XYZ file of C-alpha atoms in Angstrom:
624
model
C -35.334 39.165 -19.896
C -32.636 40.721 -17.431
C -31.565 38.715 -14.755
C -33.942 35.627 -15.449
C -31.867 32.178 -15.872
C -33.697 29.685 -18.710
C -35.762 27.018 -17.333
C -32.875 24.439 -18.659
C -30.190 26.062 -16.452
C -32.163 25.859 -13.395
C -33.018 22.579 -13.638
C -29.204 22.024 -14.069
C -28.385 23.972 -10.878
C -31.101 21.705 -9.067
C -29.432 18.059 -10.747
C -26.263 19.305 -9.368
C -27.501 19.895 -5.798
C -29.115 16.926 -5.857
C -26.193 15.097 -6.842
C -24.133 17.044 -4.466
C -26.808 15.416 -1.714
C -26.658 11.993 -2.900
C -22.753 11.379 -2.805
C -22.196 13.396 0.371
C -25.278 11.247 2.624
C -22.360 8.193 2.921
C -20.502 10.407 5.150
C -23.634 10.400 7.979
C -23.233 6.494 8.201
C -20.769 5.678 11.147
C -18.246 2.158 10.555
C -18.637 -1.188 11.706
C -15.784 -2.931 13.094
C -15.090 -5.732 11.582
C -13.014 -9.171 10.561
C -12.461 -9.656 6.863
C -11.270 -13.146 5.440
C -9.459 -13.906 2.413
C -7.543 -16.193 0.793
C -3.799 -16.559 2.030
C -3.007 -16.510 -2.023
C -4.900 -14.646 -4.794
C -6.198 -17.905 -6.111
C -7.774 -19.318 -3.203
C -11.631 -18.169 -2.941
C -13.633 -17.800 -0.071
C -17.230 -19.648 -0.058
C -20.445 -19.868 1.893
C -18.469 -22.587 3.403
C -15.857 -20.638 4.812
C -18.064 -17.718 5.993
C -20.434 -20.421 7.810
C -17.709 -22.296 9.767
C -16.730 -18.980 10.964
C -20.230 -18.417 12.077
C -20.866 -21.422 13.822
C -17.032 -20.989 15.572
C -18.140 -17.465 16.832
C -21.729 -19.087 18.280
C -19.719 -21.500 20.188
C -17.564 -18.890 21.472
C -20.447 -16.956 22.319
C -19.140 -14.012 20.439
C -22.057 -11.649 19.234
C -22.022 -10.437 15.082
C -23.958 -8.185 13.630
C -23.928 -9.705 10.355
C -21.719 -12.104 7.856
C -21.542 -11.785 3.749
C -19.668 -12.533 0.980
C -18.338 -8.622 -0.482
C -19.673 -8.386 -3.609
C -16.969 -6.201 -4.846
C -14.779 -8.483 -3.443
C -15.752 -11.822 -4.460
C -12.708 -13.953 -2.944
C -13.308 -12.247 0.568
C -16.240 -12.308 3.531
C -16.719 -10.081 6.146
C -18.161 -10.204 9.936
C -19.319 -7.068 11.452
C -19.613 -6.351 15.383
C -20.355 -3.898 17.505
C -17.452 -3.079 18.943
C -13.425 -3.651 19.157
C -13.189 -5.251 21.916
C -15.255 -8.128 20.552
C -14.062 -7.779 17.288
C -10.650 -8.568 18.401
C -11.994 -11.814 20.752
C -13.946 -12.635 16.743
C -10.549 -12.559 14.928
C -8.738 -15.243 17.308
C -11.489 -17.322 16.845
C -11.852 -17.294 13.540
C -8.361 -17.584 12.435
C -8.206 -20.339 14.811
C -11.300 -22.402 12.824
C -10.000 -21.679 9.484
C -6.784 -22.166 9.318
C -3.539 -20.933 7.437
C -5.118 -21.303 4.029
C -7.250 -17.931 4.959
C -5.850 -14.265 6.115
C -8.264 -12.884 8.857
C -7.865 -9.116 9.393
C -9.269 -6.473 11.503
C -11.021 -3.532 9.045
C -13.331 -0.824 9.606
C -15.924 -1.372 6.993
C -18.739 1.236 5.913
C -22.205 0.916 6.488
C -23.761 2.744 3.251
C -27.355 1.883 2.376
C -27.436 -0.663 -0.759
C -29.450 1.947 -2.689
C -26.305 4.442 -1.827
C -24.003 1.843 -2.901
C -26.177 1.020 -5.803
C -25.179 4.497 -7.527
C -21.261 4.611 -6.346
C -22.154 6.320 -3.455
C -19.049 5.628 -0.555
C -17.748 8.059 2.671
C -14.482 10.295 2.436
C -12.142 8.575 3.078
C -10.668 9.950 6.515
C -7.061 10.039 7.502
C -5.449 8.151 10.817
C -5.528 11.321 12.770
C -9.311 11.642 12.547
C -10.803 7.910 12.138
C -8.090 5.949 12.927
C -7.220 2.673 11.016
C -5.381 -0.897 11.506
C -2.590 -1.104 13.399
C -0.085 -3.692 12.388
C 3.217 -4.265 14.172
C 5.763 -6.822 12.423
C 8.763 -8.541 13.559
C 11.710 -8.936 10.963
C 13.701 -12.404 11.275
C 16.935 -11.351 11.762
C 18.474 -14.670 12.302
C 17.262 -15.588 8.342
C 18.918 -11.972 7.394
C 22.331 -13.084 8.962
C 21.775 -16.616 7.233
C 21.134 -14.929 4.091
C 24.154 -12.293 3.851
C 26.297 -15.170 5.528
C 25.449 -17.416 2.543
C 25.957 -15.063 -0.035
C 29.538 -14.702 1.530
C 30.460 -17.637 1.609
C 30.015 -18.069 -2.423
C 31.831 -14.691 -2.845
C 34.562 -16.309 -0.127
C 34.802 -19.853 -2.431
C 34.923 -18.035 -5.646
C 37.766 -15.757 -4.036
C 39.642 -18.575 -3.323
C 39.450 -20.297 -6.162
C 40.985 -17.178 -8.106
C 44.393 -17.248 -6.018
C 43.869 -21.117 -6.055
C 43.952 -21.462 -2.348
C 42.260 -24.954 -2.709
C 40.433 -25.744 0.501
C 38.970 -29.242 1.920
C 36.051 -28.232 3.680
C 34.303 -24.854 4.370
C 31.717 -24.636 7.022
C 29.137 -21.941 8.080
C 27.141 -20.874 11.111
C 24.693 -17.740 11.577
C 27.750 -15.210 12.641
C 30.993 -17.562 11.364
C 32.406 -19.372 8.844
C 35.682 -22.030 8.777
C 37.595 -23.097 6.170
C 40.061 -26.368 6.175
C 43.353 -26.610 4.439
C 45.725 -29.301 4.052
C 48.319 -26.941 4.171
C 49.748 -23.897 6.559
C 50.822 -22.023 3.048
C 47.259 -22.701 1.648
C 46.152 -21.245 5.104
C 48.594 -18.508 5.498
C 47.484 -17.482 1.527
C 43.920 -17.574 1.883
C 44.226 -15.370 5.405
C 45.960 -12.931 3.788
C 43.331 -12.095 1.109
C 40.247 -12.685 3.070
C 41.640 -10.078 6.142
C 42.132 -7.867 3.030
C 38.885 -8.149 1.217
C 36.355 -9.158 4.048
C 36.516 -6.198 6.821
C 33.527 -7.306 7.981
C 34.869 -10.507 9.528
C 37.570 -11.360 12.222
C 40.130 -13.686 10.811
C 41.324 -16.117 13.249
C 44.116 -19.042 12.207
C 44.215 -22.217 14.192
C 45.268 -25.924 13.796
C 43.029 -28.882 14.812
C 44.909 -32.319 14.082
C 45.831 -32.329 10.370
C 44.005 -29.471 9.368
C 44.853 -25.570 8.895
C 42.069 -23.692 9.595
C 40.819 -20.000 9.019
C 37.536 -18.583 10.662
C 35.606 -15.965 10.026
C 33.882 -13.894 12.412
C 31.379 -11.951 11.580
C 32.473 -8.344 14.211
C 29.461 -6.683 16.457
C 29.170 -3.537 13.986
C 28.751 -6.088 11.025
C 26.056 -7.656 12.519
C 23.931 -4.481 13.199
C 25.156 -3.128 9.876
C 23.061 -6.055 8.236
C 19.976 -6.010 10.709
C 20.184 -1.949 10.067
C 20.212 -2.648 5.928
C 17.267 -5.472 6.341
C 15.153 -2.873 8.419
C 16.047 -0.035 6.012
C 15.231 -2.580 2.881
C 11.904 -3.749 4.158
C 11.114 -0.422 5.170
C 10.764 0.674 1.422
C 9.513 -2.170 0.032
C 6.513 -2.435 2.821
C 5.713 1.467 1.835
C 5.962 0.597 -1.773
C 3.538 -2.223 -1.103
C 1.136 -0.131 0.270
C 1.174 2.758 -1.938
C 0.863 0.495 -4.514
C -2.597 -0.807 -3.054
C -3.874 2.749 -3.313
C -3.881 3.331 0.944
C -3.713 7.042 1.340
C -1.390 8.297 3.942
C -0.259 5.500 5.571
C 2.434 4.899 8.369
C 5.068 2.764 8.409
C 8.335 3.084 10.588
C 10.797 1.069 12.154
C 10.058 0.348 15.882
C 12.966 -0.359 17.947
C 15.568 -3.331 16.243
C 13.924 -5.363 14.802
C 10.313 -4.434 14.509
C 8.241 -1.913 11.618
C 5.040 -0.304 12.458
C 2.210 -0.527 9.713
C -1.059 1.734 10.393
C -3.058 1.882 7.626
C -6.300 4.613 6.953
C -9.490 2.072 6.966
C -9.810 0.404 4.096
C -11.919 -1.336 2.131
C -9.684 -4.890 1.730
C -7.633 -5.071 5.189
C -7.368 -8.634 4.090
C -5.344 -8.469 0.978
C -3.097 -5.539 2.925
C -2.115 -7.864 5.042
C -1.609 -10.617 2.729
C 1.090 -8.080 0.895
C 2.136 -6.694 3.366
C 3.886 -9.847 5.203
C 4.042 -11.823 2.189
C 7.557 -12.870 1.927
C 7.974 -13.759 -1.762
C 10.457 -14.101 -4.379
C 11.773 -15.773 -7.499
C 14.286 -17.491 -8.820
C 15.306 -18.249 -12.608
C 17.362 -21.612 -12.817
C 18.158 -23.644 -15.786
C 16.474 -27.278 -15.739
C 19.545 -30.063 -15.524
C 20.567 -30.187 -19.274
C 23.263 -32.375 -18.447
C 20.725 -35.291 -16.996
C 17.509 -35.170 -19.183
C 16.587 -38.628 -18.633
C 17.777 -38.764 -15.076
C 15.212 -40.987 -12.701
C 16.780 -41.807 -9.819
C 15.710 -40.777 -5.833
C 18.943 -38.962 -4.984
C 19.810 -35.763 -7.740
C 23.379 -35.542 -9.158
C 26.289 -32.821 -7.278
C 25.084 -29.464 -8.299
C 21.262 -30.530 -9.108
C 18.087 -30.710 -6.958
C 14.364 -31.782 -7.375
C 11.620 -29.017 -6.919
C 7.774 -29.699 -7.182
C 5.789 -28.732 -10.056
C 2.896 -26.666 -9.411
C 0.692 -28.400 -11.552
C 2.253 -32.023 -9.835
C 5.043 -34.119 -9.992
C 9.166 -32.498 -9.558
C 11.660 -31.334 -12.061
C 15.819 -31.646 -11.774
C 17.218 -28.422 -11.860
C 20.550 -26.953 -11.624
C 21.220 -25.686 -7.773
C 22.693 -22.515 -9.173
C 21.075 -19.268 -9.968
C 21.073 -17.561 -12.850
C 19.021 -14.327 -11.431
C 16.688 -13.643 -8.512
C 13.292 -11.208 -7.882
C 15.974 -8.747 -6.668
C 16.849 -7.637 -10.226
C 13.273 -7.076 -11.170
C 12.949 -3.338 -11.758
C 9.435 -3.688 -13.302
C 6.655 -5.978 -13.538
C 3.358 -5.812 -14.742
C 0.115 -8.403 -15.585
C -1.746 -8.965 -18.401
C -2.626 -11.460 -20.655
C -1.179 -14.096 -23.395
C -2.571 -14.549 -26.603
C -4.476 -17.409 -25.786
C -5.679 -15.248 -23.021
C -3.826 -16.446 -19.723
C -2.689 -14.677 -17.196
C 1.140 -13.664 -17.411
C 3.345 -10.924 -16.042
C 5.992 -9.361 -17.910
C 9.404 -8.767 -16.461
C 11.729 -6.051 -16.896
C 15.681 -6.712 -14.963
C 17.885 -4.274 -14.319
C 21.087 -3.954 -16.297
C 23.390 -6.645 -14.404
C 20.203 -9.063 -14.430
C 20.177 -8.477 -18.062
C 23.541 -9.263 -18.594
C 23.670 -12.020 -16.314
C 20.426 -13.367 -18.073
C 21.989 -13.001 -21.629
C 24.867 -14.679 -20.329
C 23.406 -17.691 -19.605
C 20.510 -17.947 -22.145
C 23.112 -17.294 -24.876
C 24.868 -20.592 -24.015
C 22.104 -22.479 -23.276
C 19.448 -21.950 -26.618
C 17.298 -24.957 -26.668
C 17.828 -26.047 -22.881
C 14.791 -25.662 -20.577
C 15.019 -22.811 -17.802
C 12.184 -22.470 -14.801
C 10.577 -19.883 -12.744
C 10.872 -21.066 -8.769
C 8.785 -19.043 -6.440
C 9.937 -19.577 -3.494
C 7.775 -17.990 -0.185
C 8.814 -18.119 3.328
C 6.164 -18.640 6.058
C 5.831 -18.089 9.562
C 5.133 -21.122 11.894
C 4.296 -21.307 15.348
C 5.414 -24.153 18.147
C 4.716 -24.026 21.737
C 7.650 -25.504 23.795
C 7.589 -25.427 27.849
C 10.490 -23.435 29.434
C 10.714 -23.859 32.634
C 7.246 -24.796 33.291
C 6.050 -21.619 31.421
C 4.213 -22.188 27.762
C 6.554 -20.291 24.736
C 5.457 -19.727 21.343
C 8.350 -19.427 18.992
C 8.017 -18.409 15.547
C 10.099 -20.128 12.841
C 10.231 -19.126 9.090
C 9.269 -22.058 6.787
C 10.676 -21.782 3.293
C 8.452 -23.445 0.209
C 9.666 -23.414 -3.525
C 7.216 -24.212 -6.472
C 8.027 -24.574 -9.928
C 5.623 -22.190 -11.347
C 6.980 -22.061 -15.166
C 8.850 -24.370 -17.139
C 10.184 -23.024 -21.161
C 12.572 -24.090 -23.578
C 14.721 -20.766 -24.006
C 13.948 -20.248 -28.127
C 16.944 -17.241 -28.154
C 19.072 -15.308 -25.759
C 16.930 -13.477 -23.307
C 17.726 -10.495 -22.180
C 16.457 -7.423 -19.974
C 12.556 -8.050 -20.344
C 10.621 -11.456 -20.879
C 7.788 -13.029 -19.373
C 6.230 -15.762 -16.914
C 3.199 -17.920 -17.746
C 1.791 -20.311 -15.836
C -0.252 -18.381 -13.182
C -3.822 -19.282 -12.063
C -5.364 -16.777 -12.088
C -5.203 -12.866 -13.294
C -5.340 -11.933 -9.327
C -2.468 -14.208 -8.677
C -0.687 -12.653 -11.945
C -1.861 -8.894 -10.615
C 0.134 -9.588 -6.743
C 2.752 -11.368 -8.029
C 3.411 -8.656 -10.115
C 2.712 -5.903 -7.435
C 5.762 -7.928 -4.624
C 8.231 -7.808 -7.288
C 7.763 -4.333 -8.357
C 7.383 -3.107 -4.660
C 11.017 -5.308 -3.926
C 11.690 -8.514 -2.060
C 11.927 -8.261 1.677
C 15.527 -8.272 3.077
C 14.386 -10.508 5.649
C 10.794 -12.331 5.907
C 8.581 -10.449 8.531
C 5.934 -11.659 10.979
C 2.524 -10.651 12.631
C 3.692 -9.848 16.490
C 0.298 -7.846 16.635
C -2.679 -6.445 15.020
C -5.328 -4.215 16.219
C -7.657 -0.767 15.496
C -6.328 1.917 16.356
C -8.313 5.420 17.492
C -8.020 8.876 15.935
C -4.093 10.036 16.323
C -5.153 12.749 17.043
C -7.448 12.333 19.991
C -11.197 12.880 20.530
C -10.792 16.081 22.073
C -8.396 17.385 19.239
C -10.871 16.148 16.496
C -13.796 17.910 18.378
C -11.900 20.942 18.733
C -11.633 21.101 14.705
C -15.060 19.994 14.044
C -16.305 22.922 16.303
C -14.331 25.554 14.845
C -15.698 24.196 11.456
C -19.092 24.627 12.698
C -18.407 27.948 14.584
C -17.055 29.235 12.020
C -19.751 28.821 9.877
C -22.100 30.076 11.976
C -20.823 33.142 12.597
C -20.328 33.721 8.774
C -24.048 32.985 8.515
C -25.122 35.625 11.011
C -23.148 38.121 9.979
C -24.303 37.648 6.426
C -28.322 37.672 7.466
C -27.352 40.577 9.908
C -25.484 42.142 7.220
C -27.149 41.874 3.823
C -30.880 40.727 5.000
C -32.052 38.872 2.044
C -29.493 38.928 0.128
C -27.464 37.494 3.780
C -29.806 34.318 3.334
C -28.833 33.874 -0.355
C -25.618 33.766 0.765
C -25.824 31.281 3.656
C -27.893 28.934 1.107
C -24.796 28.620 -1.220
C -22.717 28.775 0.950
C -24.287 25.273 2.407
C -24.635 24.034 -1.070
C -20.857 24.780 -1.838
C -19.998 22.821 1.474
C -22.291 19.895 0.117
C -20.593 19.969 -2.762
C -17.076 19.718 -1.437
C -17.631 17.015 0.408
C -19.573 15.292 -2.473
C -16.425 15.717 -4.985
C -14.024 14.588 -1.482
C -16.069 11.486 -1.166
C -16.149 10.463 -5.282
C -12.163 11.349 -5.543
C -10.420 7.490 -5.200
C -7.278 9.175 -3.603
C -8.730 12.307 -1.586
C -8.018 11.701 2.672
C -9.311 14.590 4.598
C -7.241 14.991 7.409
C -6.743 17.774 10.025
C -5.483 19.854 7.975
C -7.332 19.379 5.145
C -10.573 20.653 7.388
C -8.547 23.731 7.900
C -8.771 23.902 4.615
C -12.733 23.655 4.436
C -12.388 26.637 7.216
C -11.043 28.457 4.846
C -13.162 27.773 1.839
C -15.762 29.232 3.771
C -14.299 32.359 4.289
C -13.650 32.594 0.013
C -16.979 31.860 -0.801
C -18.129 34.595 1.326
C -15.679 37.078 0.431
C -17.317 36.149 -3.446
C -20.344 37.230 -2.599
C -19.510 40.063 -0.028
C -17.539 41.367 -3.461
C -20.644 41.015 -5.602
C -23.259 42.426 -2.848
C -20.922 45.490 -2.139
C -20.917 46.209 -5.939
C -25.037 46.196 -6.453
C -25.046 48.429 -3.827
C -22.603 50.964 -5.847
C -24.717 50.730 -8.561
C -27.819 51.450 -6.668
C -25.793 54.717 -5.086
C -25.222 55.397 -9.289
C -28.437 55.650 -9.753
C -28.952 52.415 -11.645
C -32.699 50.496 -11.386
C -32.772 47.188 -9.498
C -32.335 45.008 -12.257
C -29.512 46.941 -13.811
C -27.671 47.108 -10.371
C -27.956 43.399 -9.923
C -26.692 42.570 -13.333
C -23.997 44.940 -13.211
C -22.893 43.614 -9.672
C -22.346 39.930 -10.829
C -20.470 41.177 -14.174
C -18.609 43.678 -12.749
C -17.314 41.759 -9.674
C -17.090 38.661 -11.672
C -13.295 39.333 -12.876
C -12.197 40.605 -9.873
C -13.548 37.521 -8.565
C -11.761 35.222 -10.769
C -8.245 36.586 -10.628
C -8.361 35.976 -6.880
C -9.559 32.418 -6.887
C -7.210 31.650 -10.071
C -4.061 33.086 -8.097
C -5.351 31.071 -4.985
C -5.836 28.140 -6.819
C -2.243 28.171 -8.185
C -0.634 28.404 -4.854
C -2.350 25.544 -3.988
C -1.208 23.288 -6.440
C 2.038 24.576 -6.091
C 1.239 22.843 -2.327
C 0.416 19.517 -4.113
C 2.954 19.278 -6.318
C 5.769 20.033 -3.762
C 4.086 19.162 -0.475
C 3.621 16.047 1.518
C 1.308 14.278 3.755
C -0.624 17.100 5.664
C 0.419 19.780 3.329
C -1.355 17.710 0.405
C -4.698 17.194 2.612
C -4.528 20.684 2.653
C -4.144 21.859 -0.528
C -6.551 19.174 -1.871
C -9.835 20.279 0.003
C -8.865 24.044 -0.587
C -8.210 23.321 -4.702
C -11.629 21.616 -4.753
C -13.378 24.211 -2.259
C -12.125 27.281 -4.821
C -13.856 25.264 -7.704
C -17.005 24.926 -5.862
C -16.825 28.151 -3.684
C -17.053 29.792 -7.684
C -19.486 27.825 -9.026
C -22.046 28.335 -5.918
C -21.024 32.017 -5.461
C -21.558 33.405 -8.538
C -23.631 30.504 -10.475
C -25.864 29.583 -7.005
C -26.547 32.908 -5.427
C -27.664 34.334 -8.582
C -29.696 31.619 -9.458
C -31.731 32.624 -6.042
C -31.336 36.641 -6.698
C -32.948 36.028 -9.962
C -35.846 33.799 -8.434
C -37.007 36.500 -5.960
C -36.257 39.742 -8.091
C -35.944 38.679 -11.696
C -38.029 40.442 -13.810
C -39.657 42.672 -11.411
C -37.829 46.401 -11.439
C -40.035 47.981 -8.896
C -39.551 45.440 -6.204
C -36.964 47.280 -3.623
C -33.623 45.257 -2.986
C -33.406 43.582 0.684
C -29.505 44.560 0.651
């Protein structure tokens, strides 16, 4: 029969909506603020334990919580909820106070879904800084380890430089900003000055005598200095953004704050705790050939050239002091399992890592090499200046042997690392050394939630025009087209439902500002759909064609033209996505989804409805 849908496609049109309904409700359930607590590594779990010493900490404080769990979908993590941030921020003292530095407490915004919403997969859109605001970190980089660092690195290139024009010296001997060097000799001295003013620019070279010796010094000049804190800022810039784009945060910030300090702010999201974790973690590796030369060596204090390092699973090893290459030639990294079904990560170097790595491995077949992770941590001390408490933060460096192998053949560019506890500890190791090591460690200076960037007033200003917008769309369609007006409005409110319902199931869809400018303007080309199709039944019904003819003819007729206009529309917008950025992106995501479902509601939706009320029936007049 003319314009009468089957009973199977209604019922599909009414599974849809429903759908639609279900995954869009999340979005009417406001946050919690809240304090999440993890493990300070991947393989340390949280318990009832933990979770209940934080609870009895926060009675004694006399801190209010709404509620404490373990995450379900987080089993290593626990999370307190309060009412509001002023007392979640009082919480998080205390409770990083009670537990300790084994656990990472962090500030989140977590979402307050009903368990039979969450049950089906059911979660809010995620929302962008400017309109829900996020967590605010702010970081510190230790500049006086990034001068130590580059200053020890130079002094090896400055030895091995030496060496080469065989000015032998007695005694070299480094500061943070200076290095001296002893020679028996004022030729040795005079030799050794004239290469290093040559090939070290960075320094000012100074000759002096003190008693026998003839010495050279090396000061490091005022635009070296901020030439390295600028590169250690620049370097942990990128690697802290590759960190959290790699933990899926959608439109973050991070940007350098002054010298020496980086601003994090981070969309709410589901595990603060691990972003924070990664975020500061200060981690790299080292791969260092066990001392061949000593297998059997017992004694307290290690040959020249040799140290002892602990074992991870107990007890040390001797290894050689020198490097053969660090986490700074990793280009690629990723976890997955051995054949007996441990957790490893494969390694990819770069092309100077590879050499360096064949190099070595090539001469050394049958010798034992080991992976040293080595992790700098902040500590705090409280001193009294001048009656006044200070805490001062100092960087405490650990190393762990976390692999032992005999080398079976020369490695070369790619190989892998065993020994890991667990497949999360295997999964962040191998997210750090992809994202880069840190130029210099970094540490908390402050953490907090921040607001809408935007403002209250600016976010109510766009939510209005949203709504205003809509209404007036809806009375002019009612006032317009009658019945035919309501049809309208009723898709049109399904095709908004739907919007948000794909927005909310998307993992990396962030409505922003502009991205409800985008919804704005959805609205608009789902009415101009059915403005298209209404203004063609009534040129049928001017031709002289019955009801039922009109209304068919309307939907085919105006369907292409229809069509080309969204399809053009649609390509423009992914032409946004591809080449745009940020608020561009927002933009041309809710606008490439709102085409999709403007069509489907539009043409499938309306006439669903039309064909309800005058299906079937050709004497019934048109309310158009």
């Amino acid at each position: 029969m003319l314009n009468k849908y089957p009973l199977w496609k209604n019922l599909l049109l009414l599974v849809v909506v429903t759908v639609g309904a279900i995954y869009s409700l999340p979005n009417l359930y406001p946050d919690d603020h809240a304090v999440q607590i993890s493990g300070s590594s991947a393989s340390i779990k949280v318990d009832v334990l933990a979770v209940d010493r934080a609870k009895e900490a926060l009675k004694k404080a006399g801190i209010a919580y709404k509620s404490a769990e373990l995450l379900p979908k987080l089993p290593k993590s626990g999370l307190i909820r309060f009412a509001d941030a002023e007392t979640q921020l009082k919480a998080k003292e205390v409770v990083a106070e009670v537990l300790g530095k084994n656990f990472v407490v962090a500030l989140n915004l977590a979402p307050t879904t009903p368990e039979w919403l969450a049950s089906l997969g059911a979660s809010p859109m995620k929302l962008g800084l400017d309109l829900r605001g996020g967590v605010h970190f702010l970081m510190e980089v230790d500049m006086d380890t990034a001068l130590n660092k580059r200053m020890t690195d130079t002094v090896a290139q400055i030895k091995d430089r030496l060496r080469e024009e065989d000015a032998r010296y007695k005694r070299v001997q480094k500061t943070l900003e200076s290095v001296s060097i002893s020679f028996k000799t004022e030729e040795l001295q005079e030799r050794a000055s004239s290469v290093l003013r040559k090939e070290f620019r960075e320094f000012l070279v100074e000759t002096d005598e003190e008693g026998v010796d003839f010495n050279v010094q090396l000061t490091l000049t005022e635009q070296a200095k901020k030439d390295i804190q600028d590169y250690a800022i620049s370097q942990n810039l990128t690697s802290i953004r590759n960190r959290v784009n790699m933990l899926g945060v959608a439109e973050p910030v991070v940007q350098r704050q002054g010298a020496t300090r980086i601003v994090i702010q981070i969309p709410g999201i589901q595990d603060a705790a691990a972003a924070k974790r990664v975020i500061g973690r200060a981690a790299n590796l080292e791969f260092r050939l066990v001392d061949w030369e000593h297998p059997n060596f017992t004694g307290s204090r290690p040959p020249a050239g040799s140290e002892y390092l602990p074992l991870k699973e107990g007890g040390d090893v001797l290894l050689k002091k020198k490097v053969i290459v660090t986490g700074d030639r990793v280009v690629g990294a990723q976890s997955n399992y051995d054949e007996n079904g441990r957790p490893q990560v494969n390694i990819d170097l770069d092309s100077r890592g590879g050499r360096l790595m064949n190099t070595v491995t090539r001469k050394h077949i049958k010798d034992r090499m080991a992976v040293v992770f080595i992790e700098l941590t902040p500590e705090e001390t409280t001193e009294v200046v001048e009656g006044k408490k200070v805490v001062k933060t100092t960087m405490k460096t650990s190393y762990e042997v976390i692999n032992v192998a005999t080398i079976q053949s020369a490695l070369g560019n790619s190989f892998r690392i065993t020994g890991l506890d667990s497949p999360a500890e295997a999964s962040e190791l191998s997210l750090l050394l992809r994202a880069g090591a840190l130029a210099a460690p970094m540490y908390f200076v402050e953490e907090r939630t921040v607001g809408p960037s935007l403002g209250e007033e600016n976010i109510k200003a766009g939510l209005s025009s949203l709504v205003i917008g809509f209404a007036v769309v809806m009375v002019f369609m009612i006032a317009y087209y009658k019945a035919f007006g309501i049809f309208a409005n009723i898709a049109l409110t399904v095709n908004l439902l739907l919007l948000i319902a794909v927005m909310s199931l998307i993992p990396g869809a962030t409505l922003s500002l502009p991205g409800m400018a985008g919804i704005v303007l959805t609205v608009g080309m789902a009415v101009d759909a059915n403005v298209l199709i209404f203004s063609r039944i009534k040129e049928e019904l001017a031709a002289g064609s019955s009801t039922q003819t009109a209304i068919h003819g309307g939907f085919d007729r105006a369907f292409i033209t229809i069509l080309d206009a969204n399809i053009t529309t649609l390509l423009v917008a992914l032409i946004l996505f591809i080449f745009g950025s940020g608020p561009v992106k927002g933009f041309s995501v809710t606008l490439s989804i709102g085409i999709i479902t403007s069509m489907f509601t539009a043409i499938v939706g309306t006439r669903a409805l039309i064909n309800l009320f005058y299906g079937g029936n050709s004497q019934k007049k048109l309310s158009l």
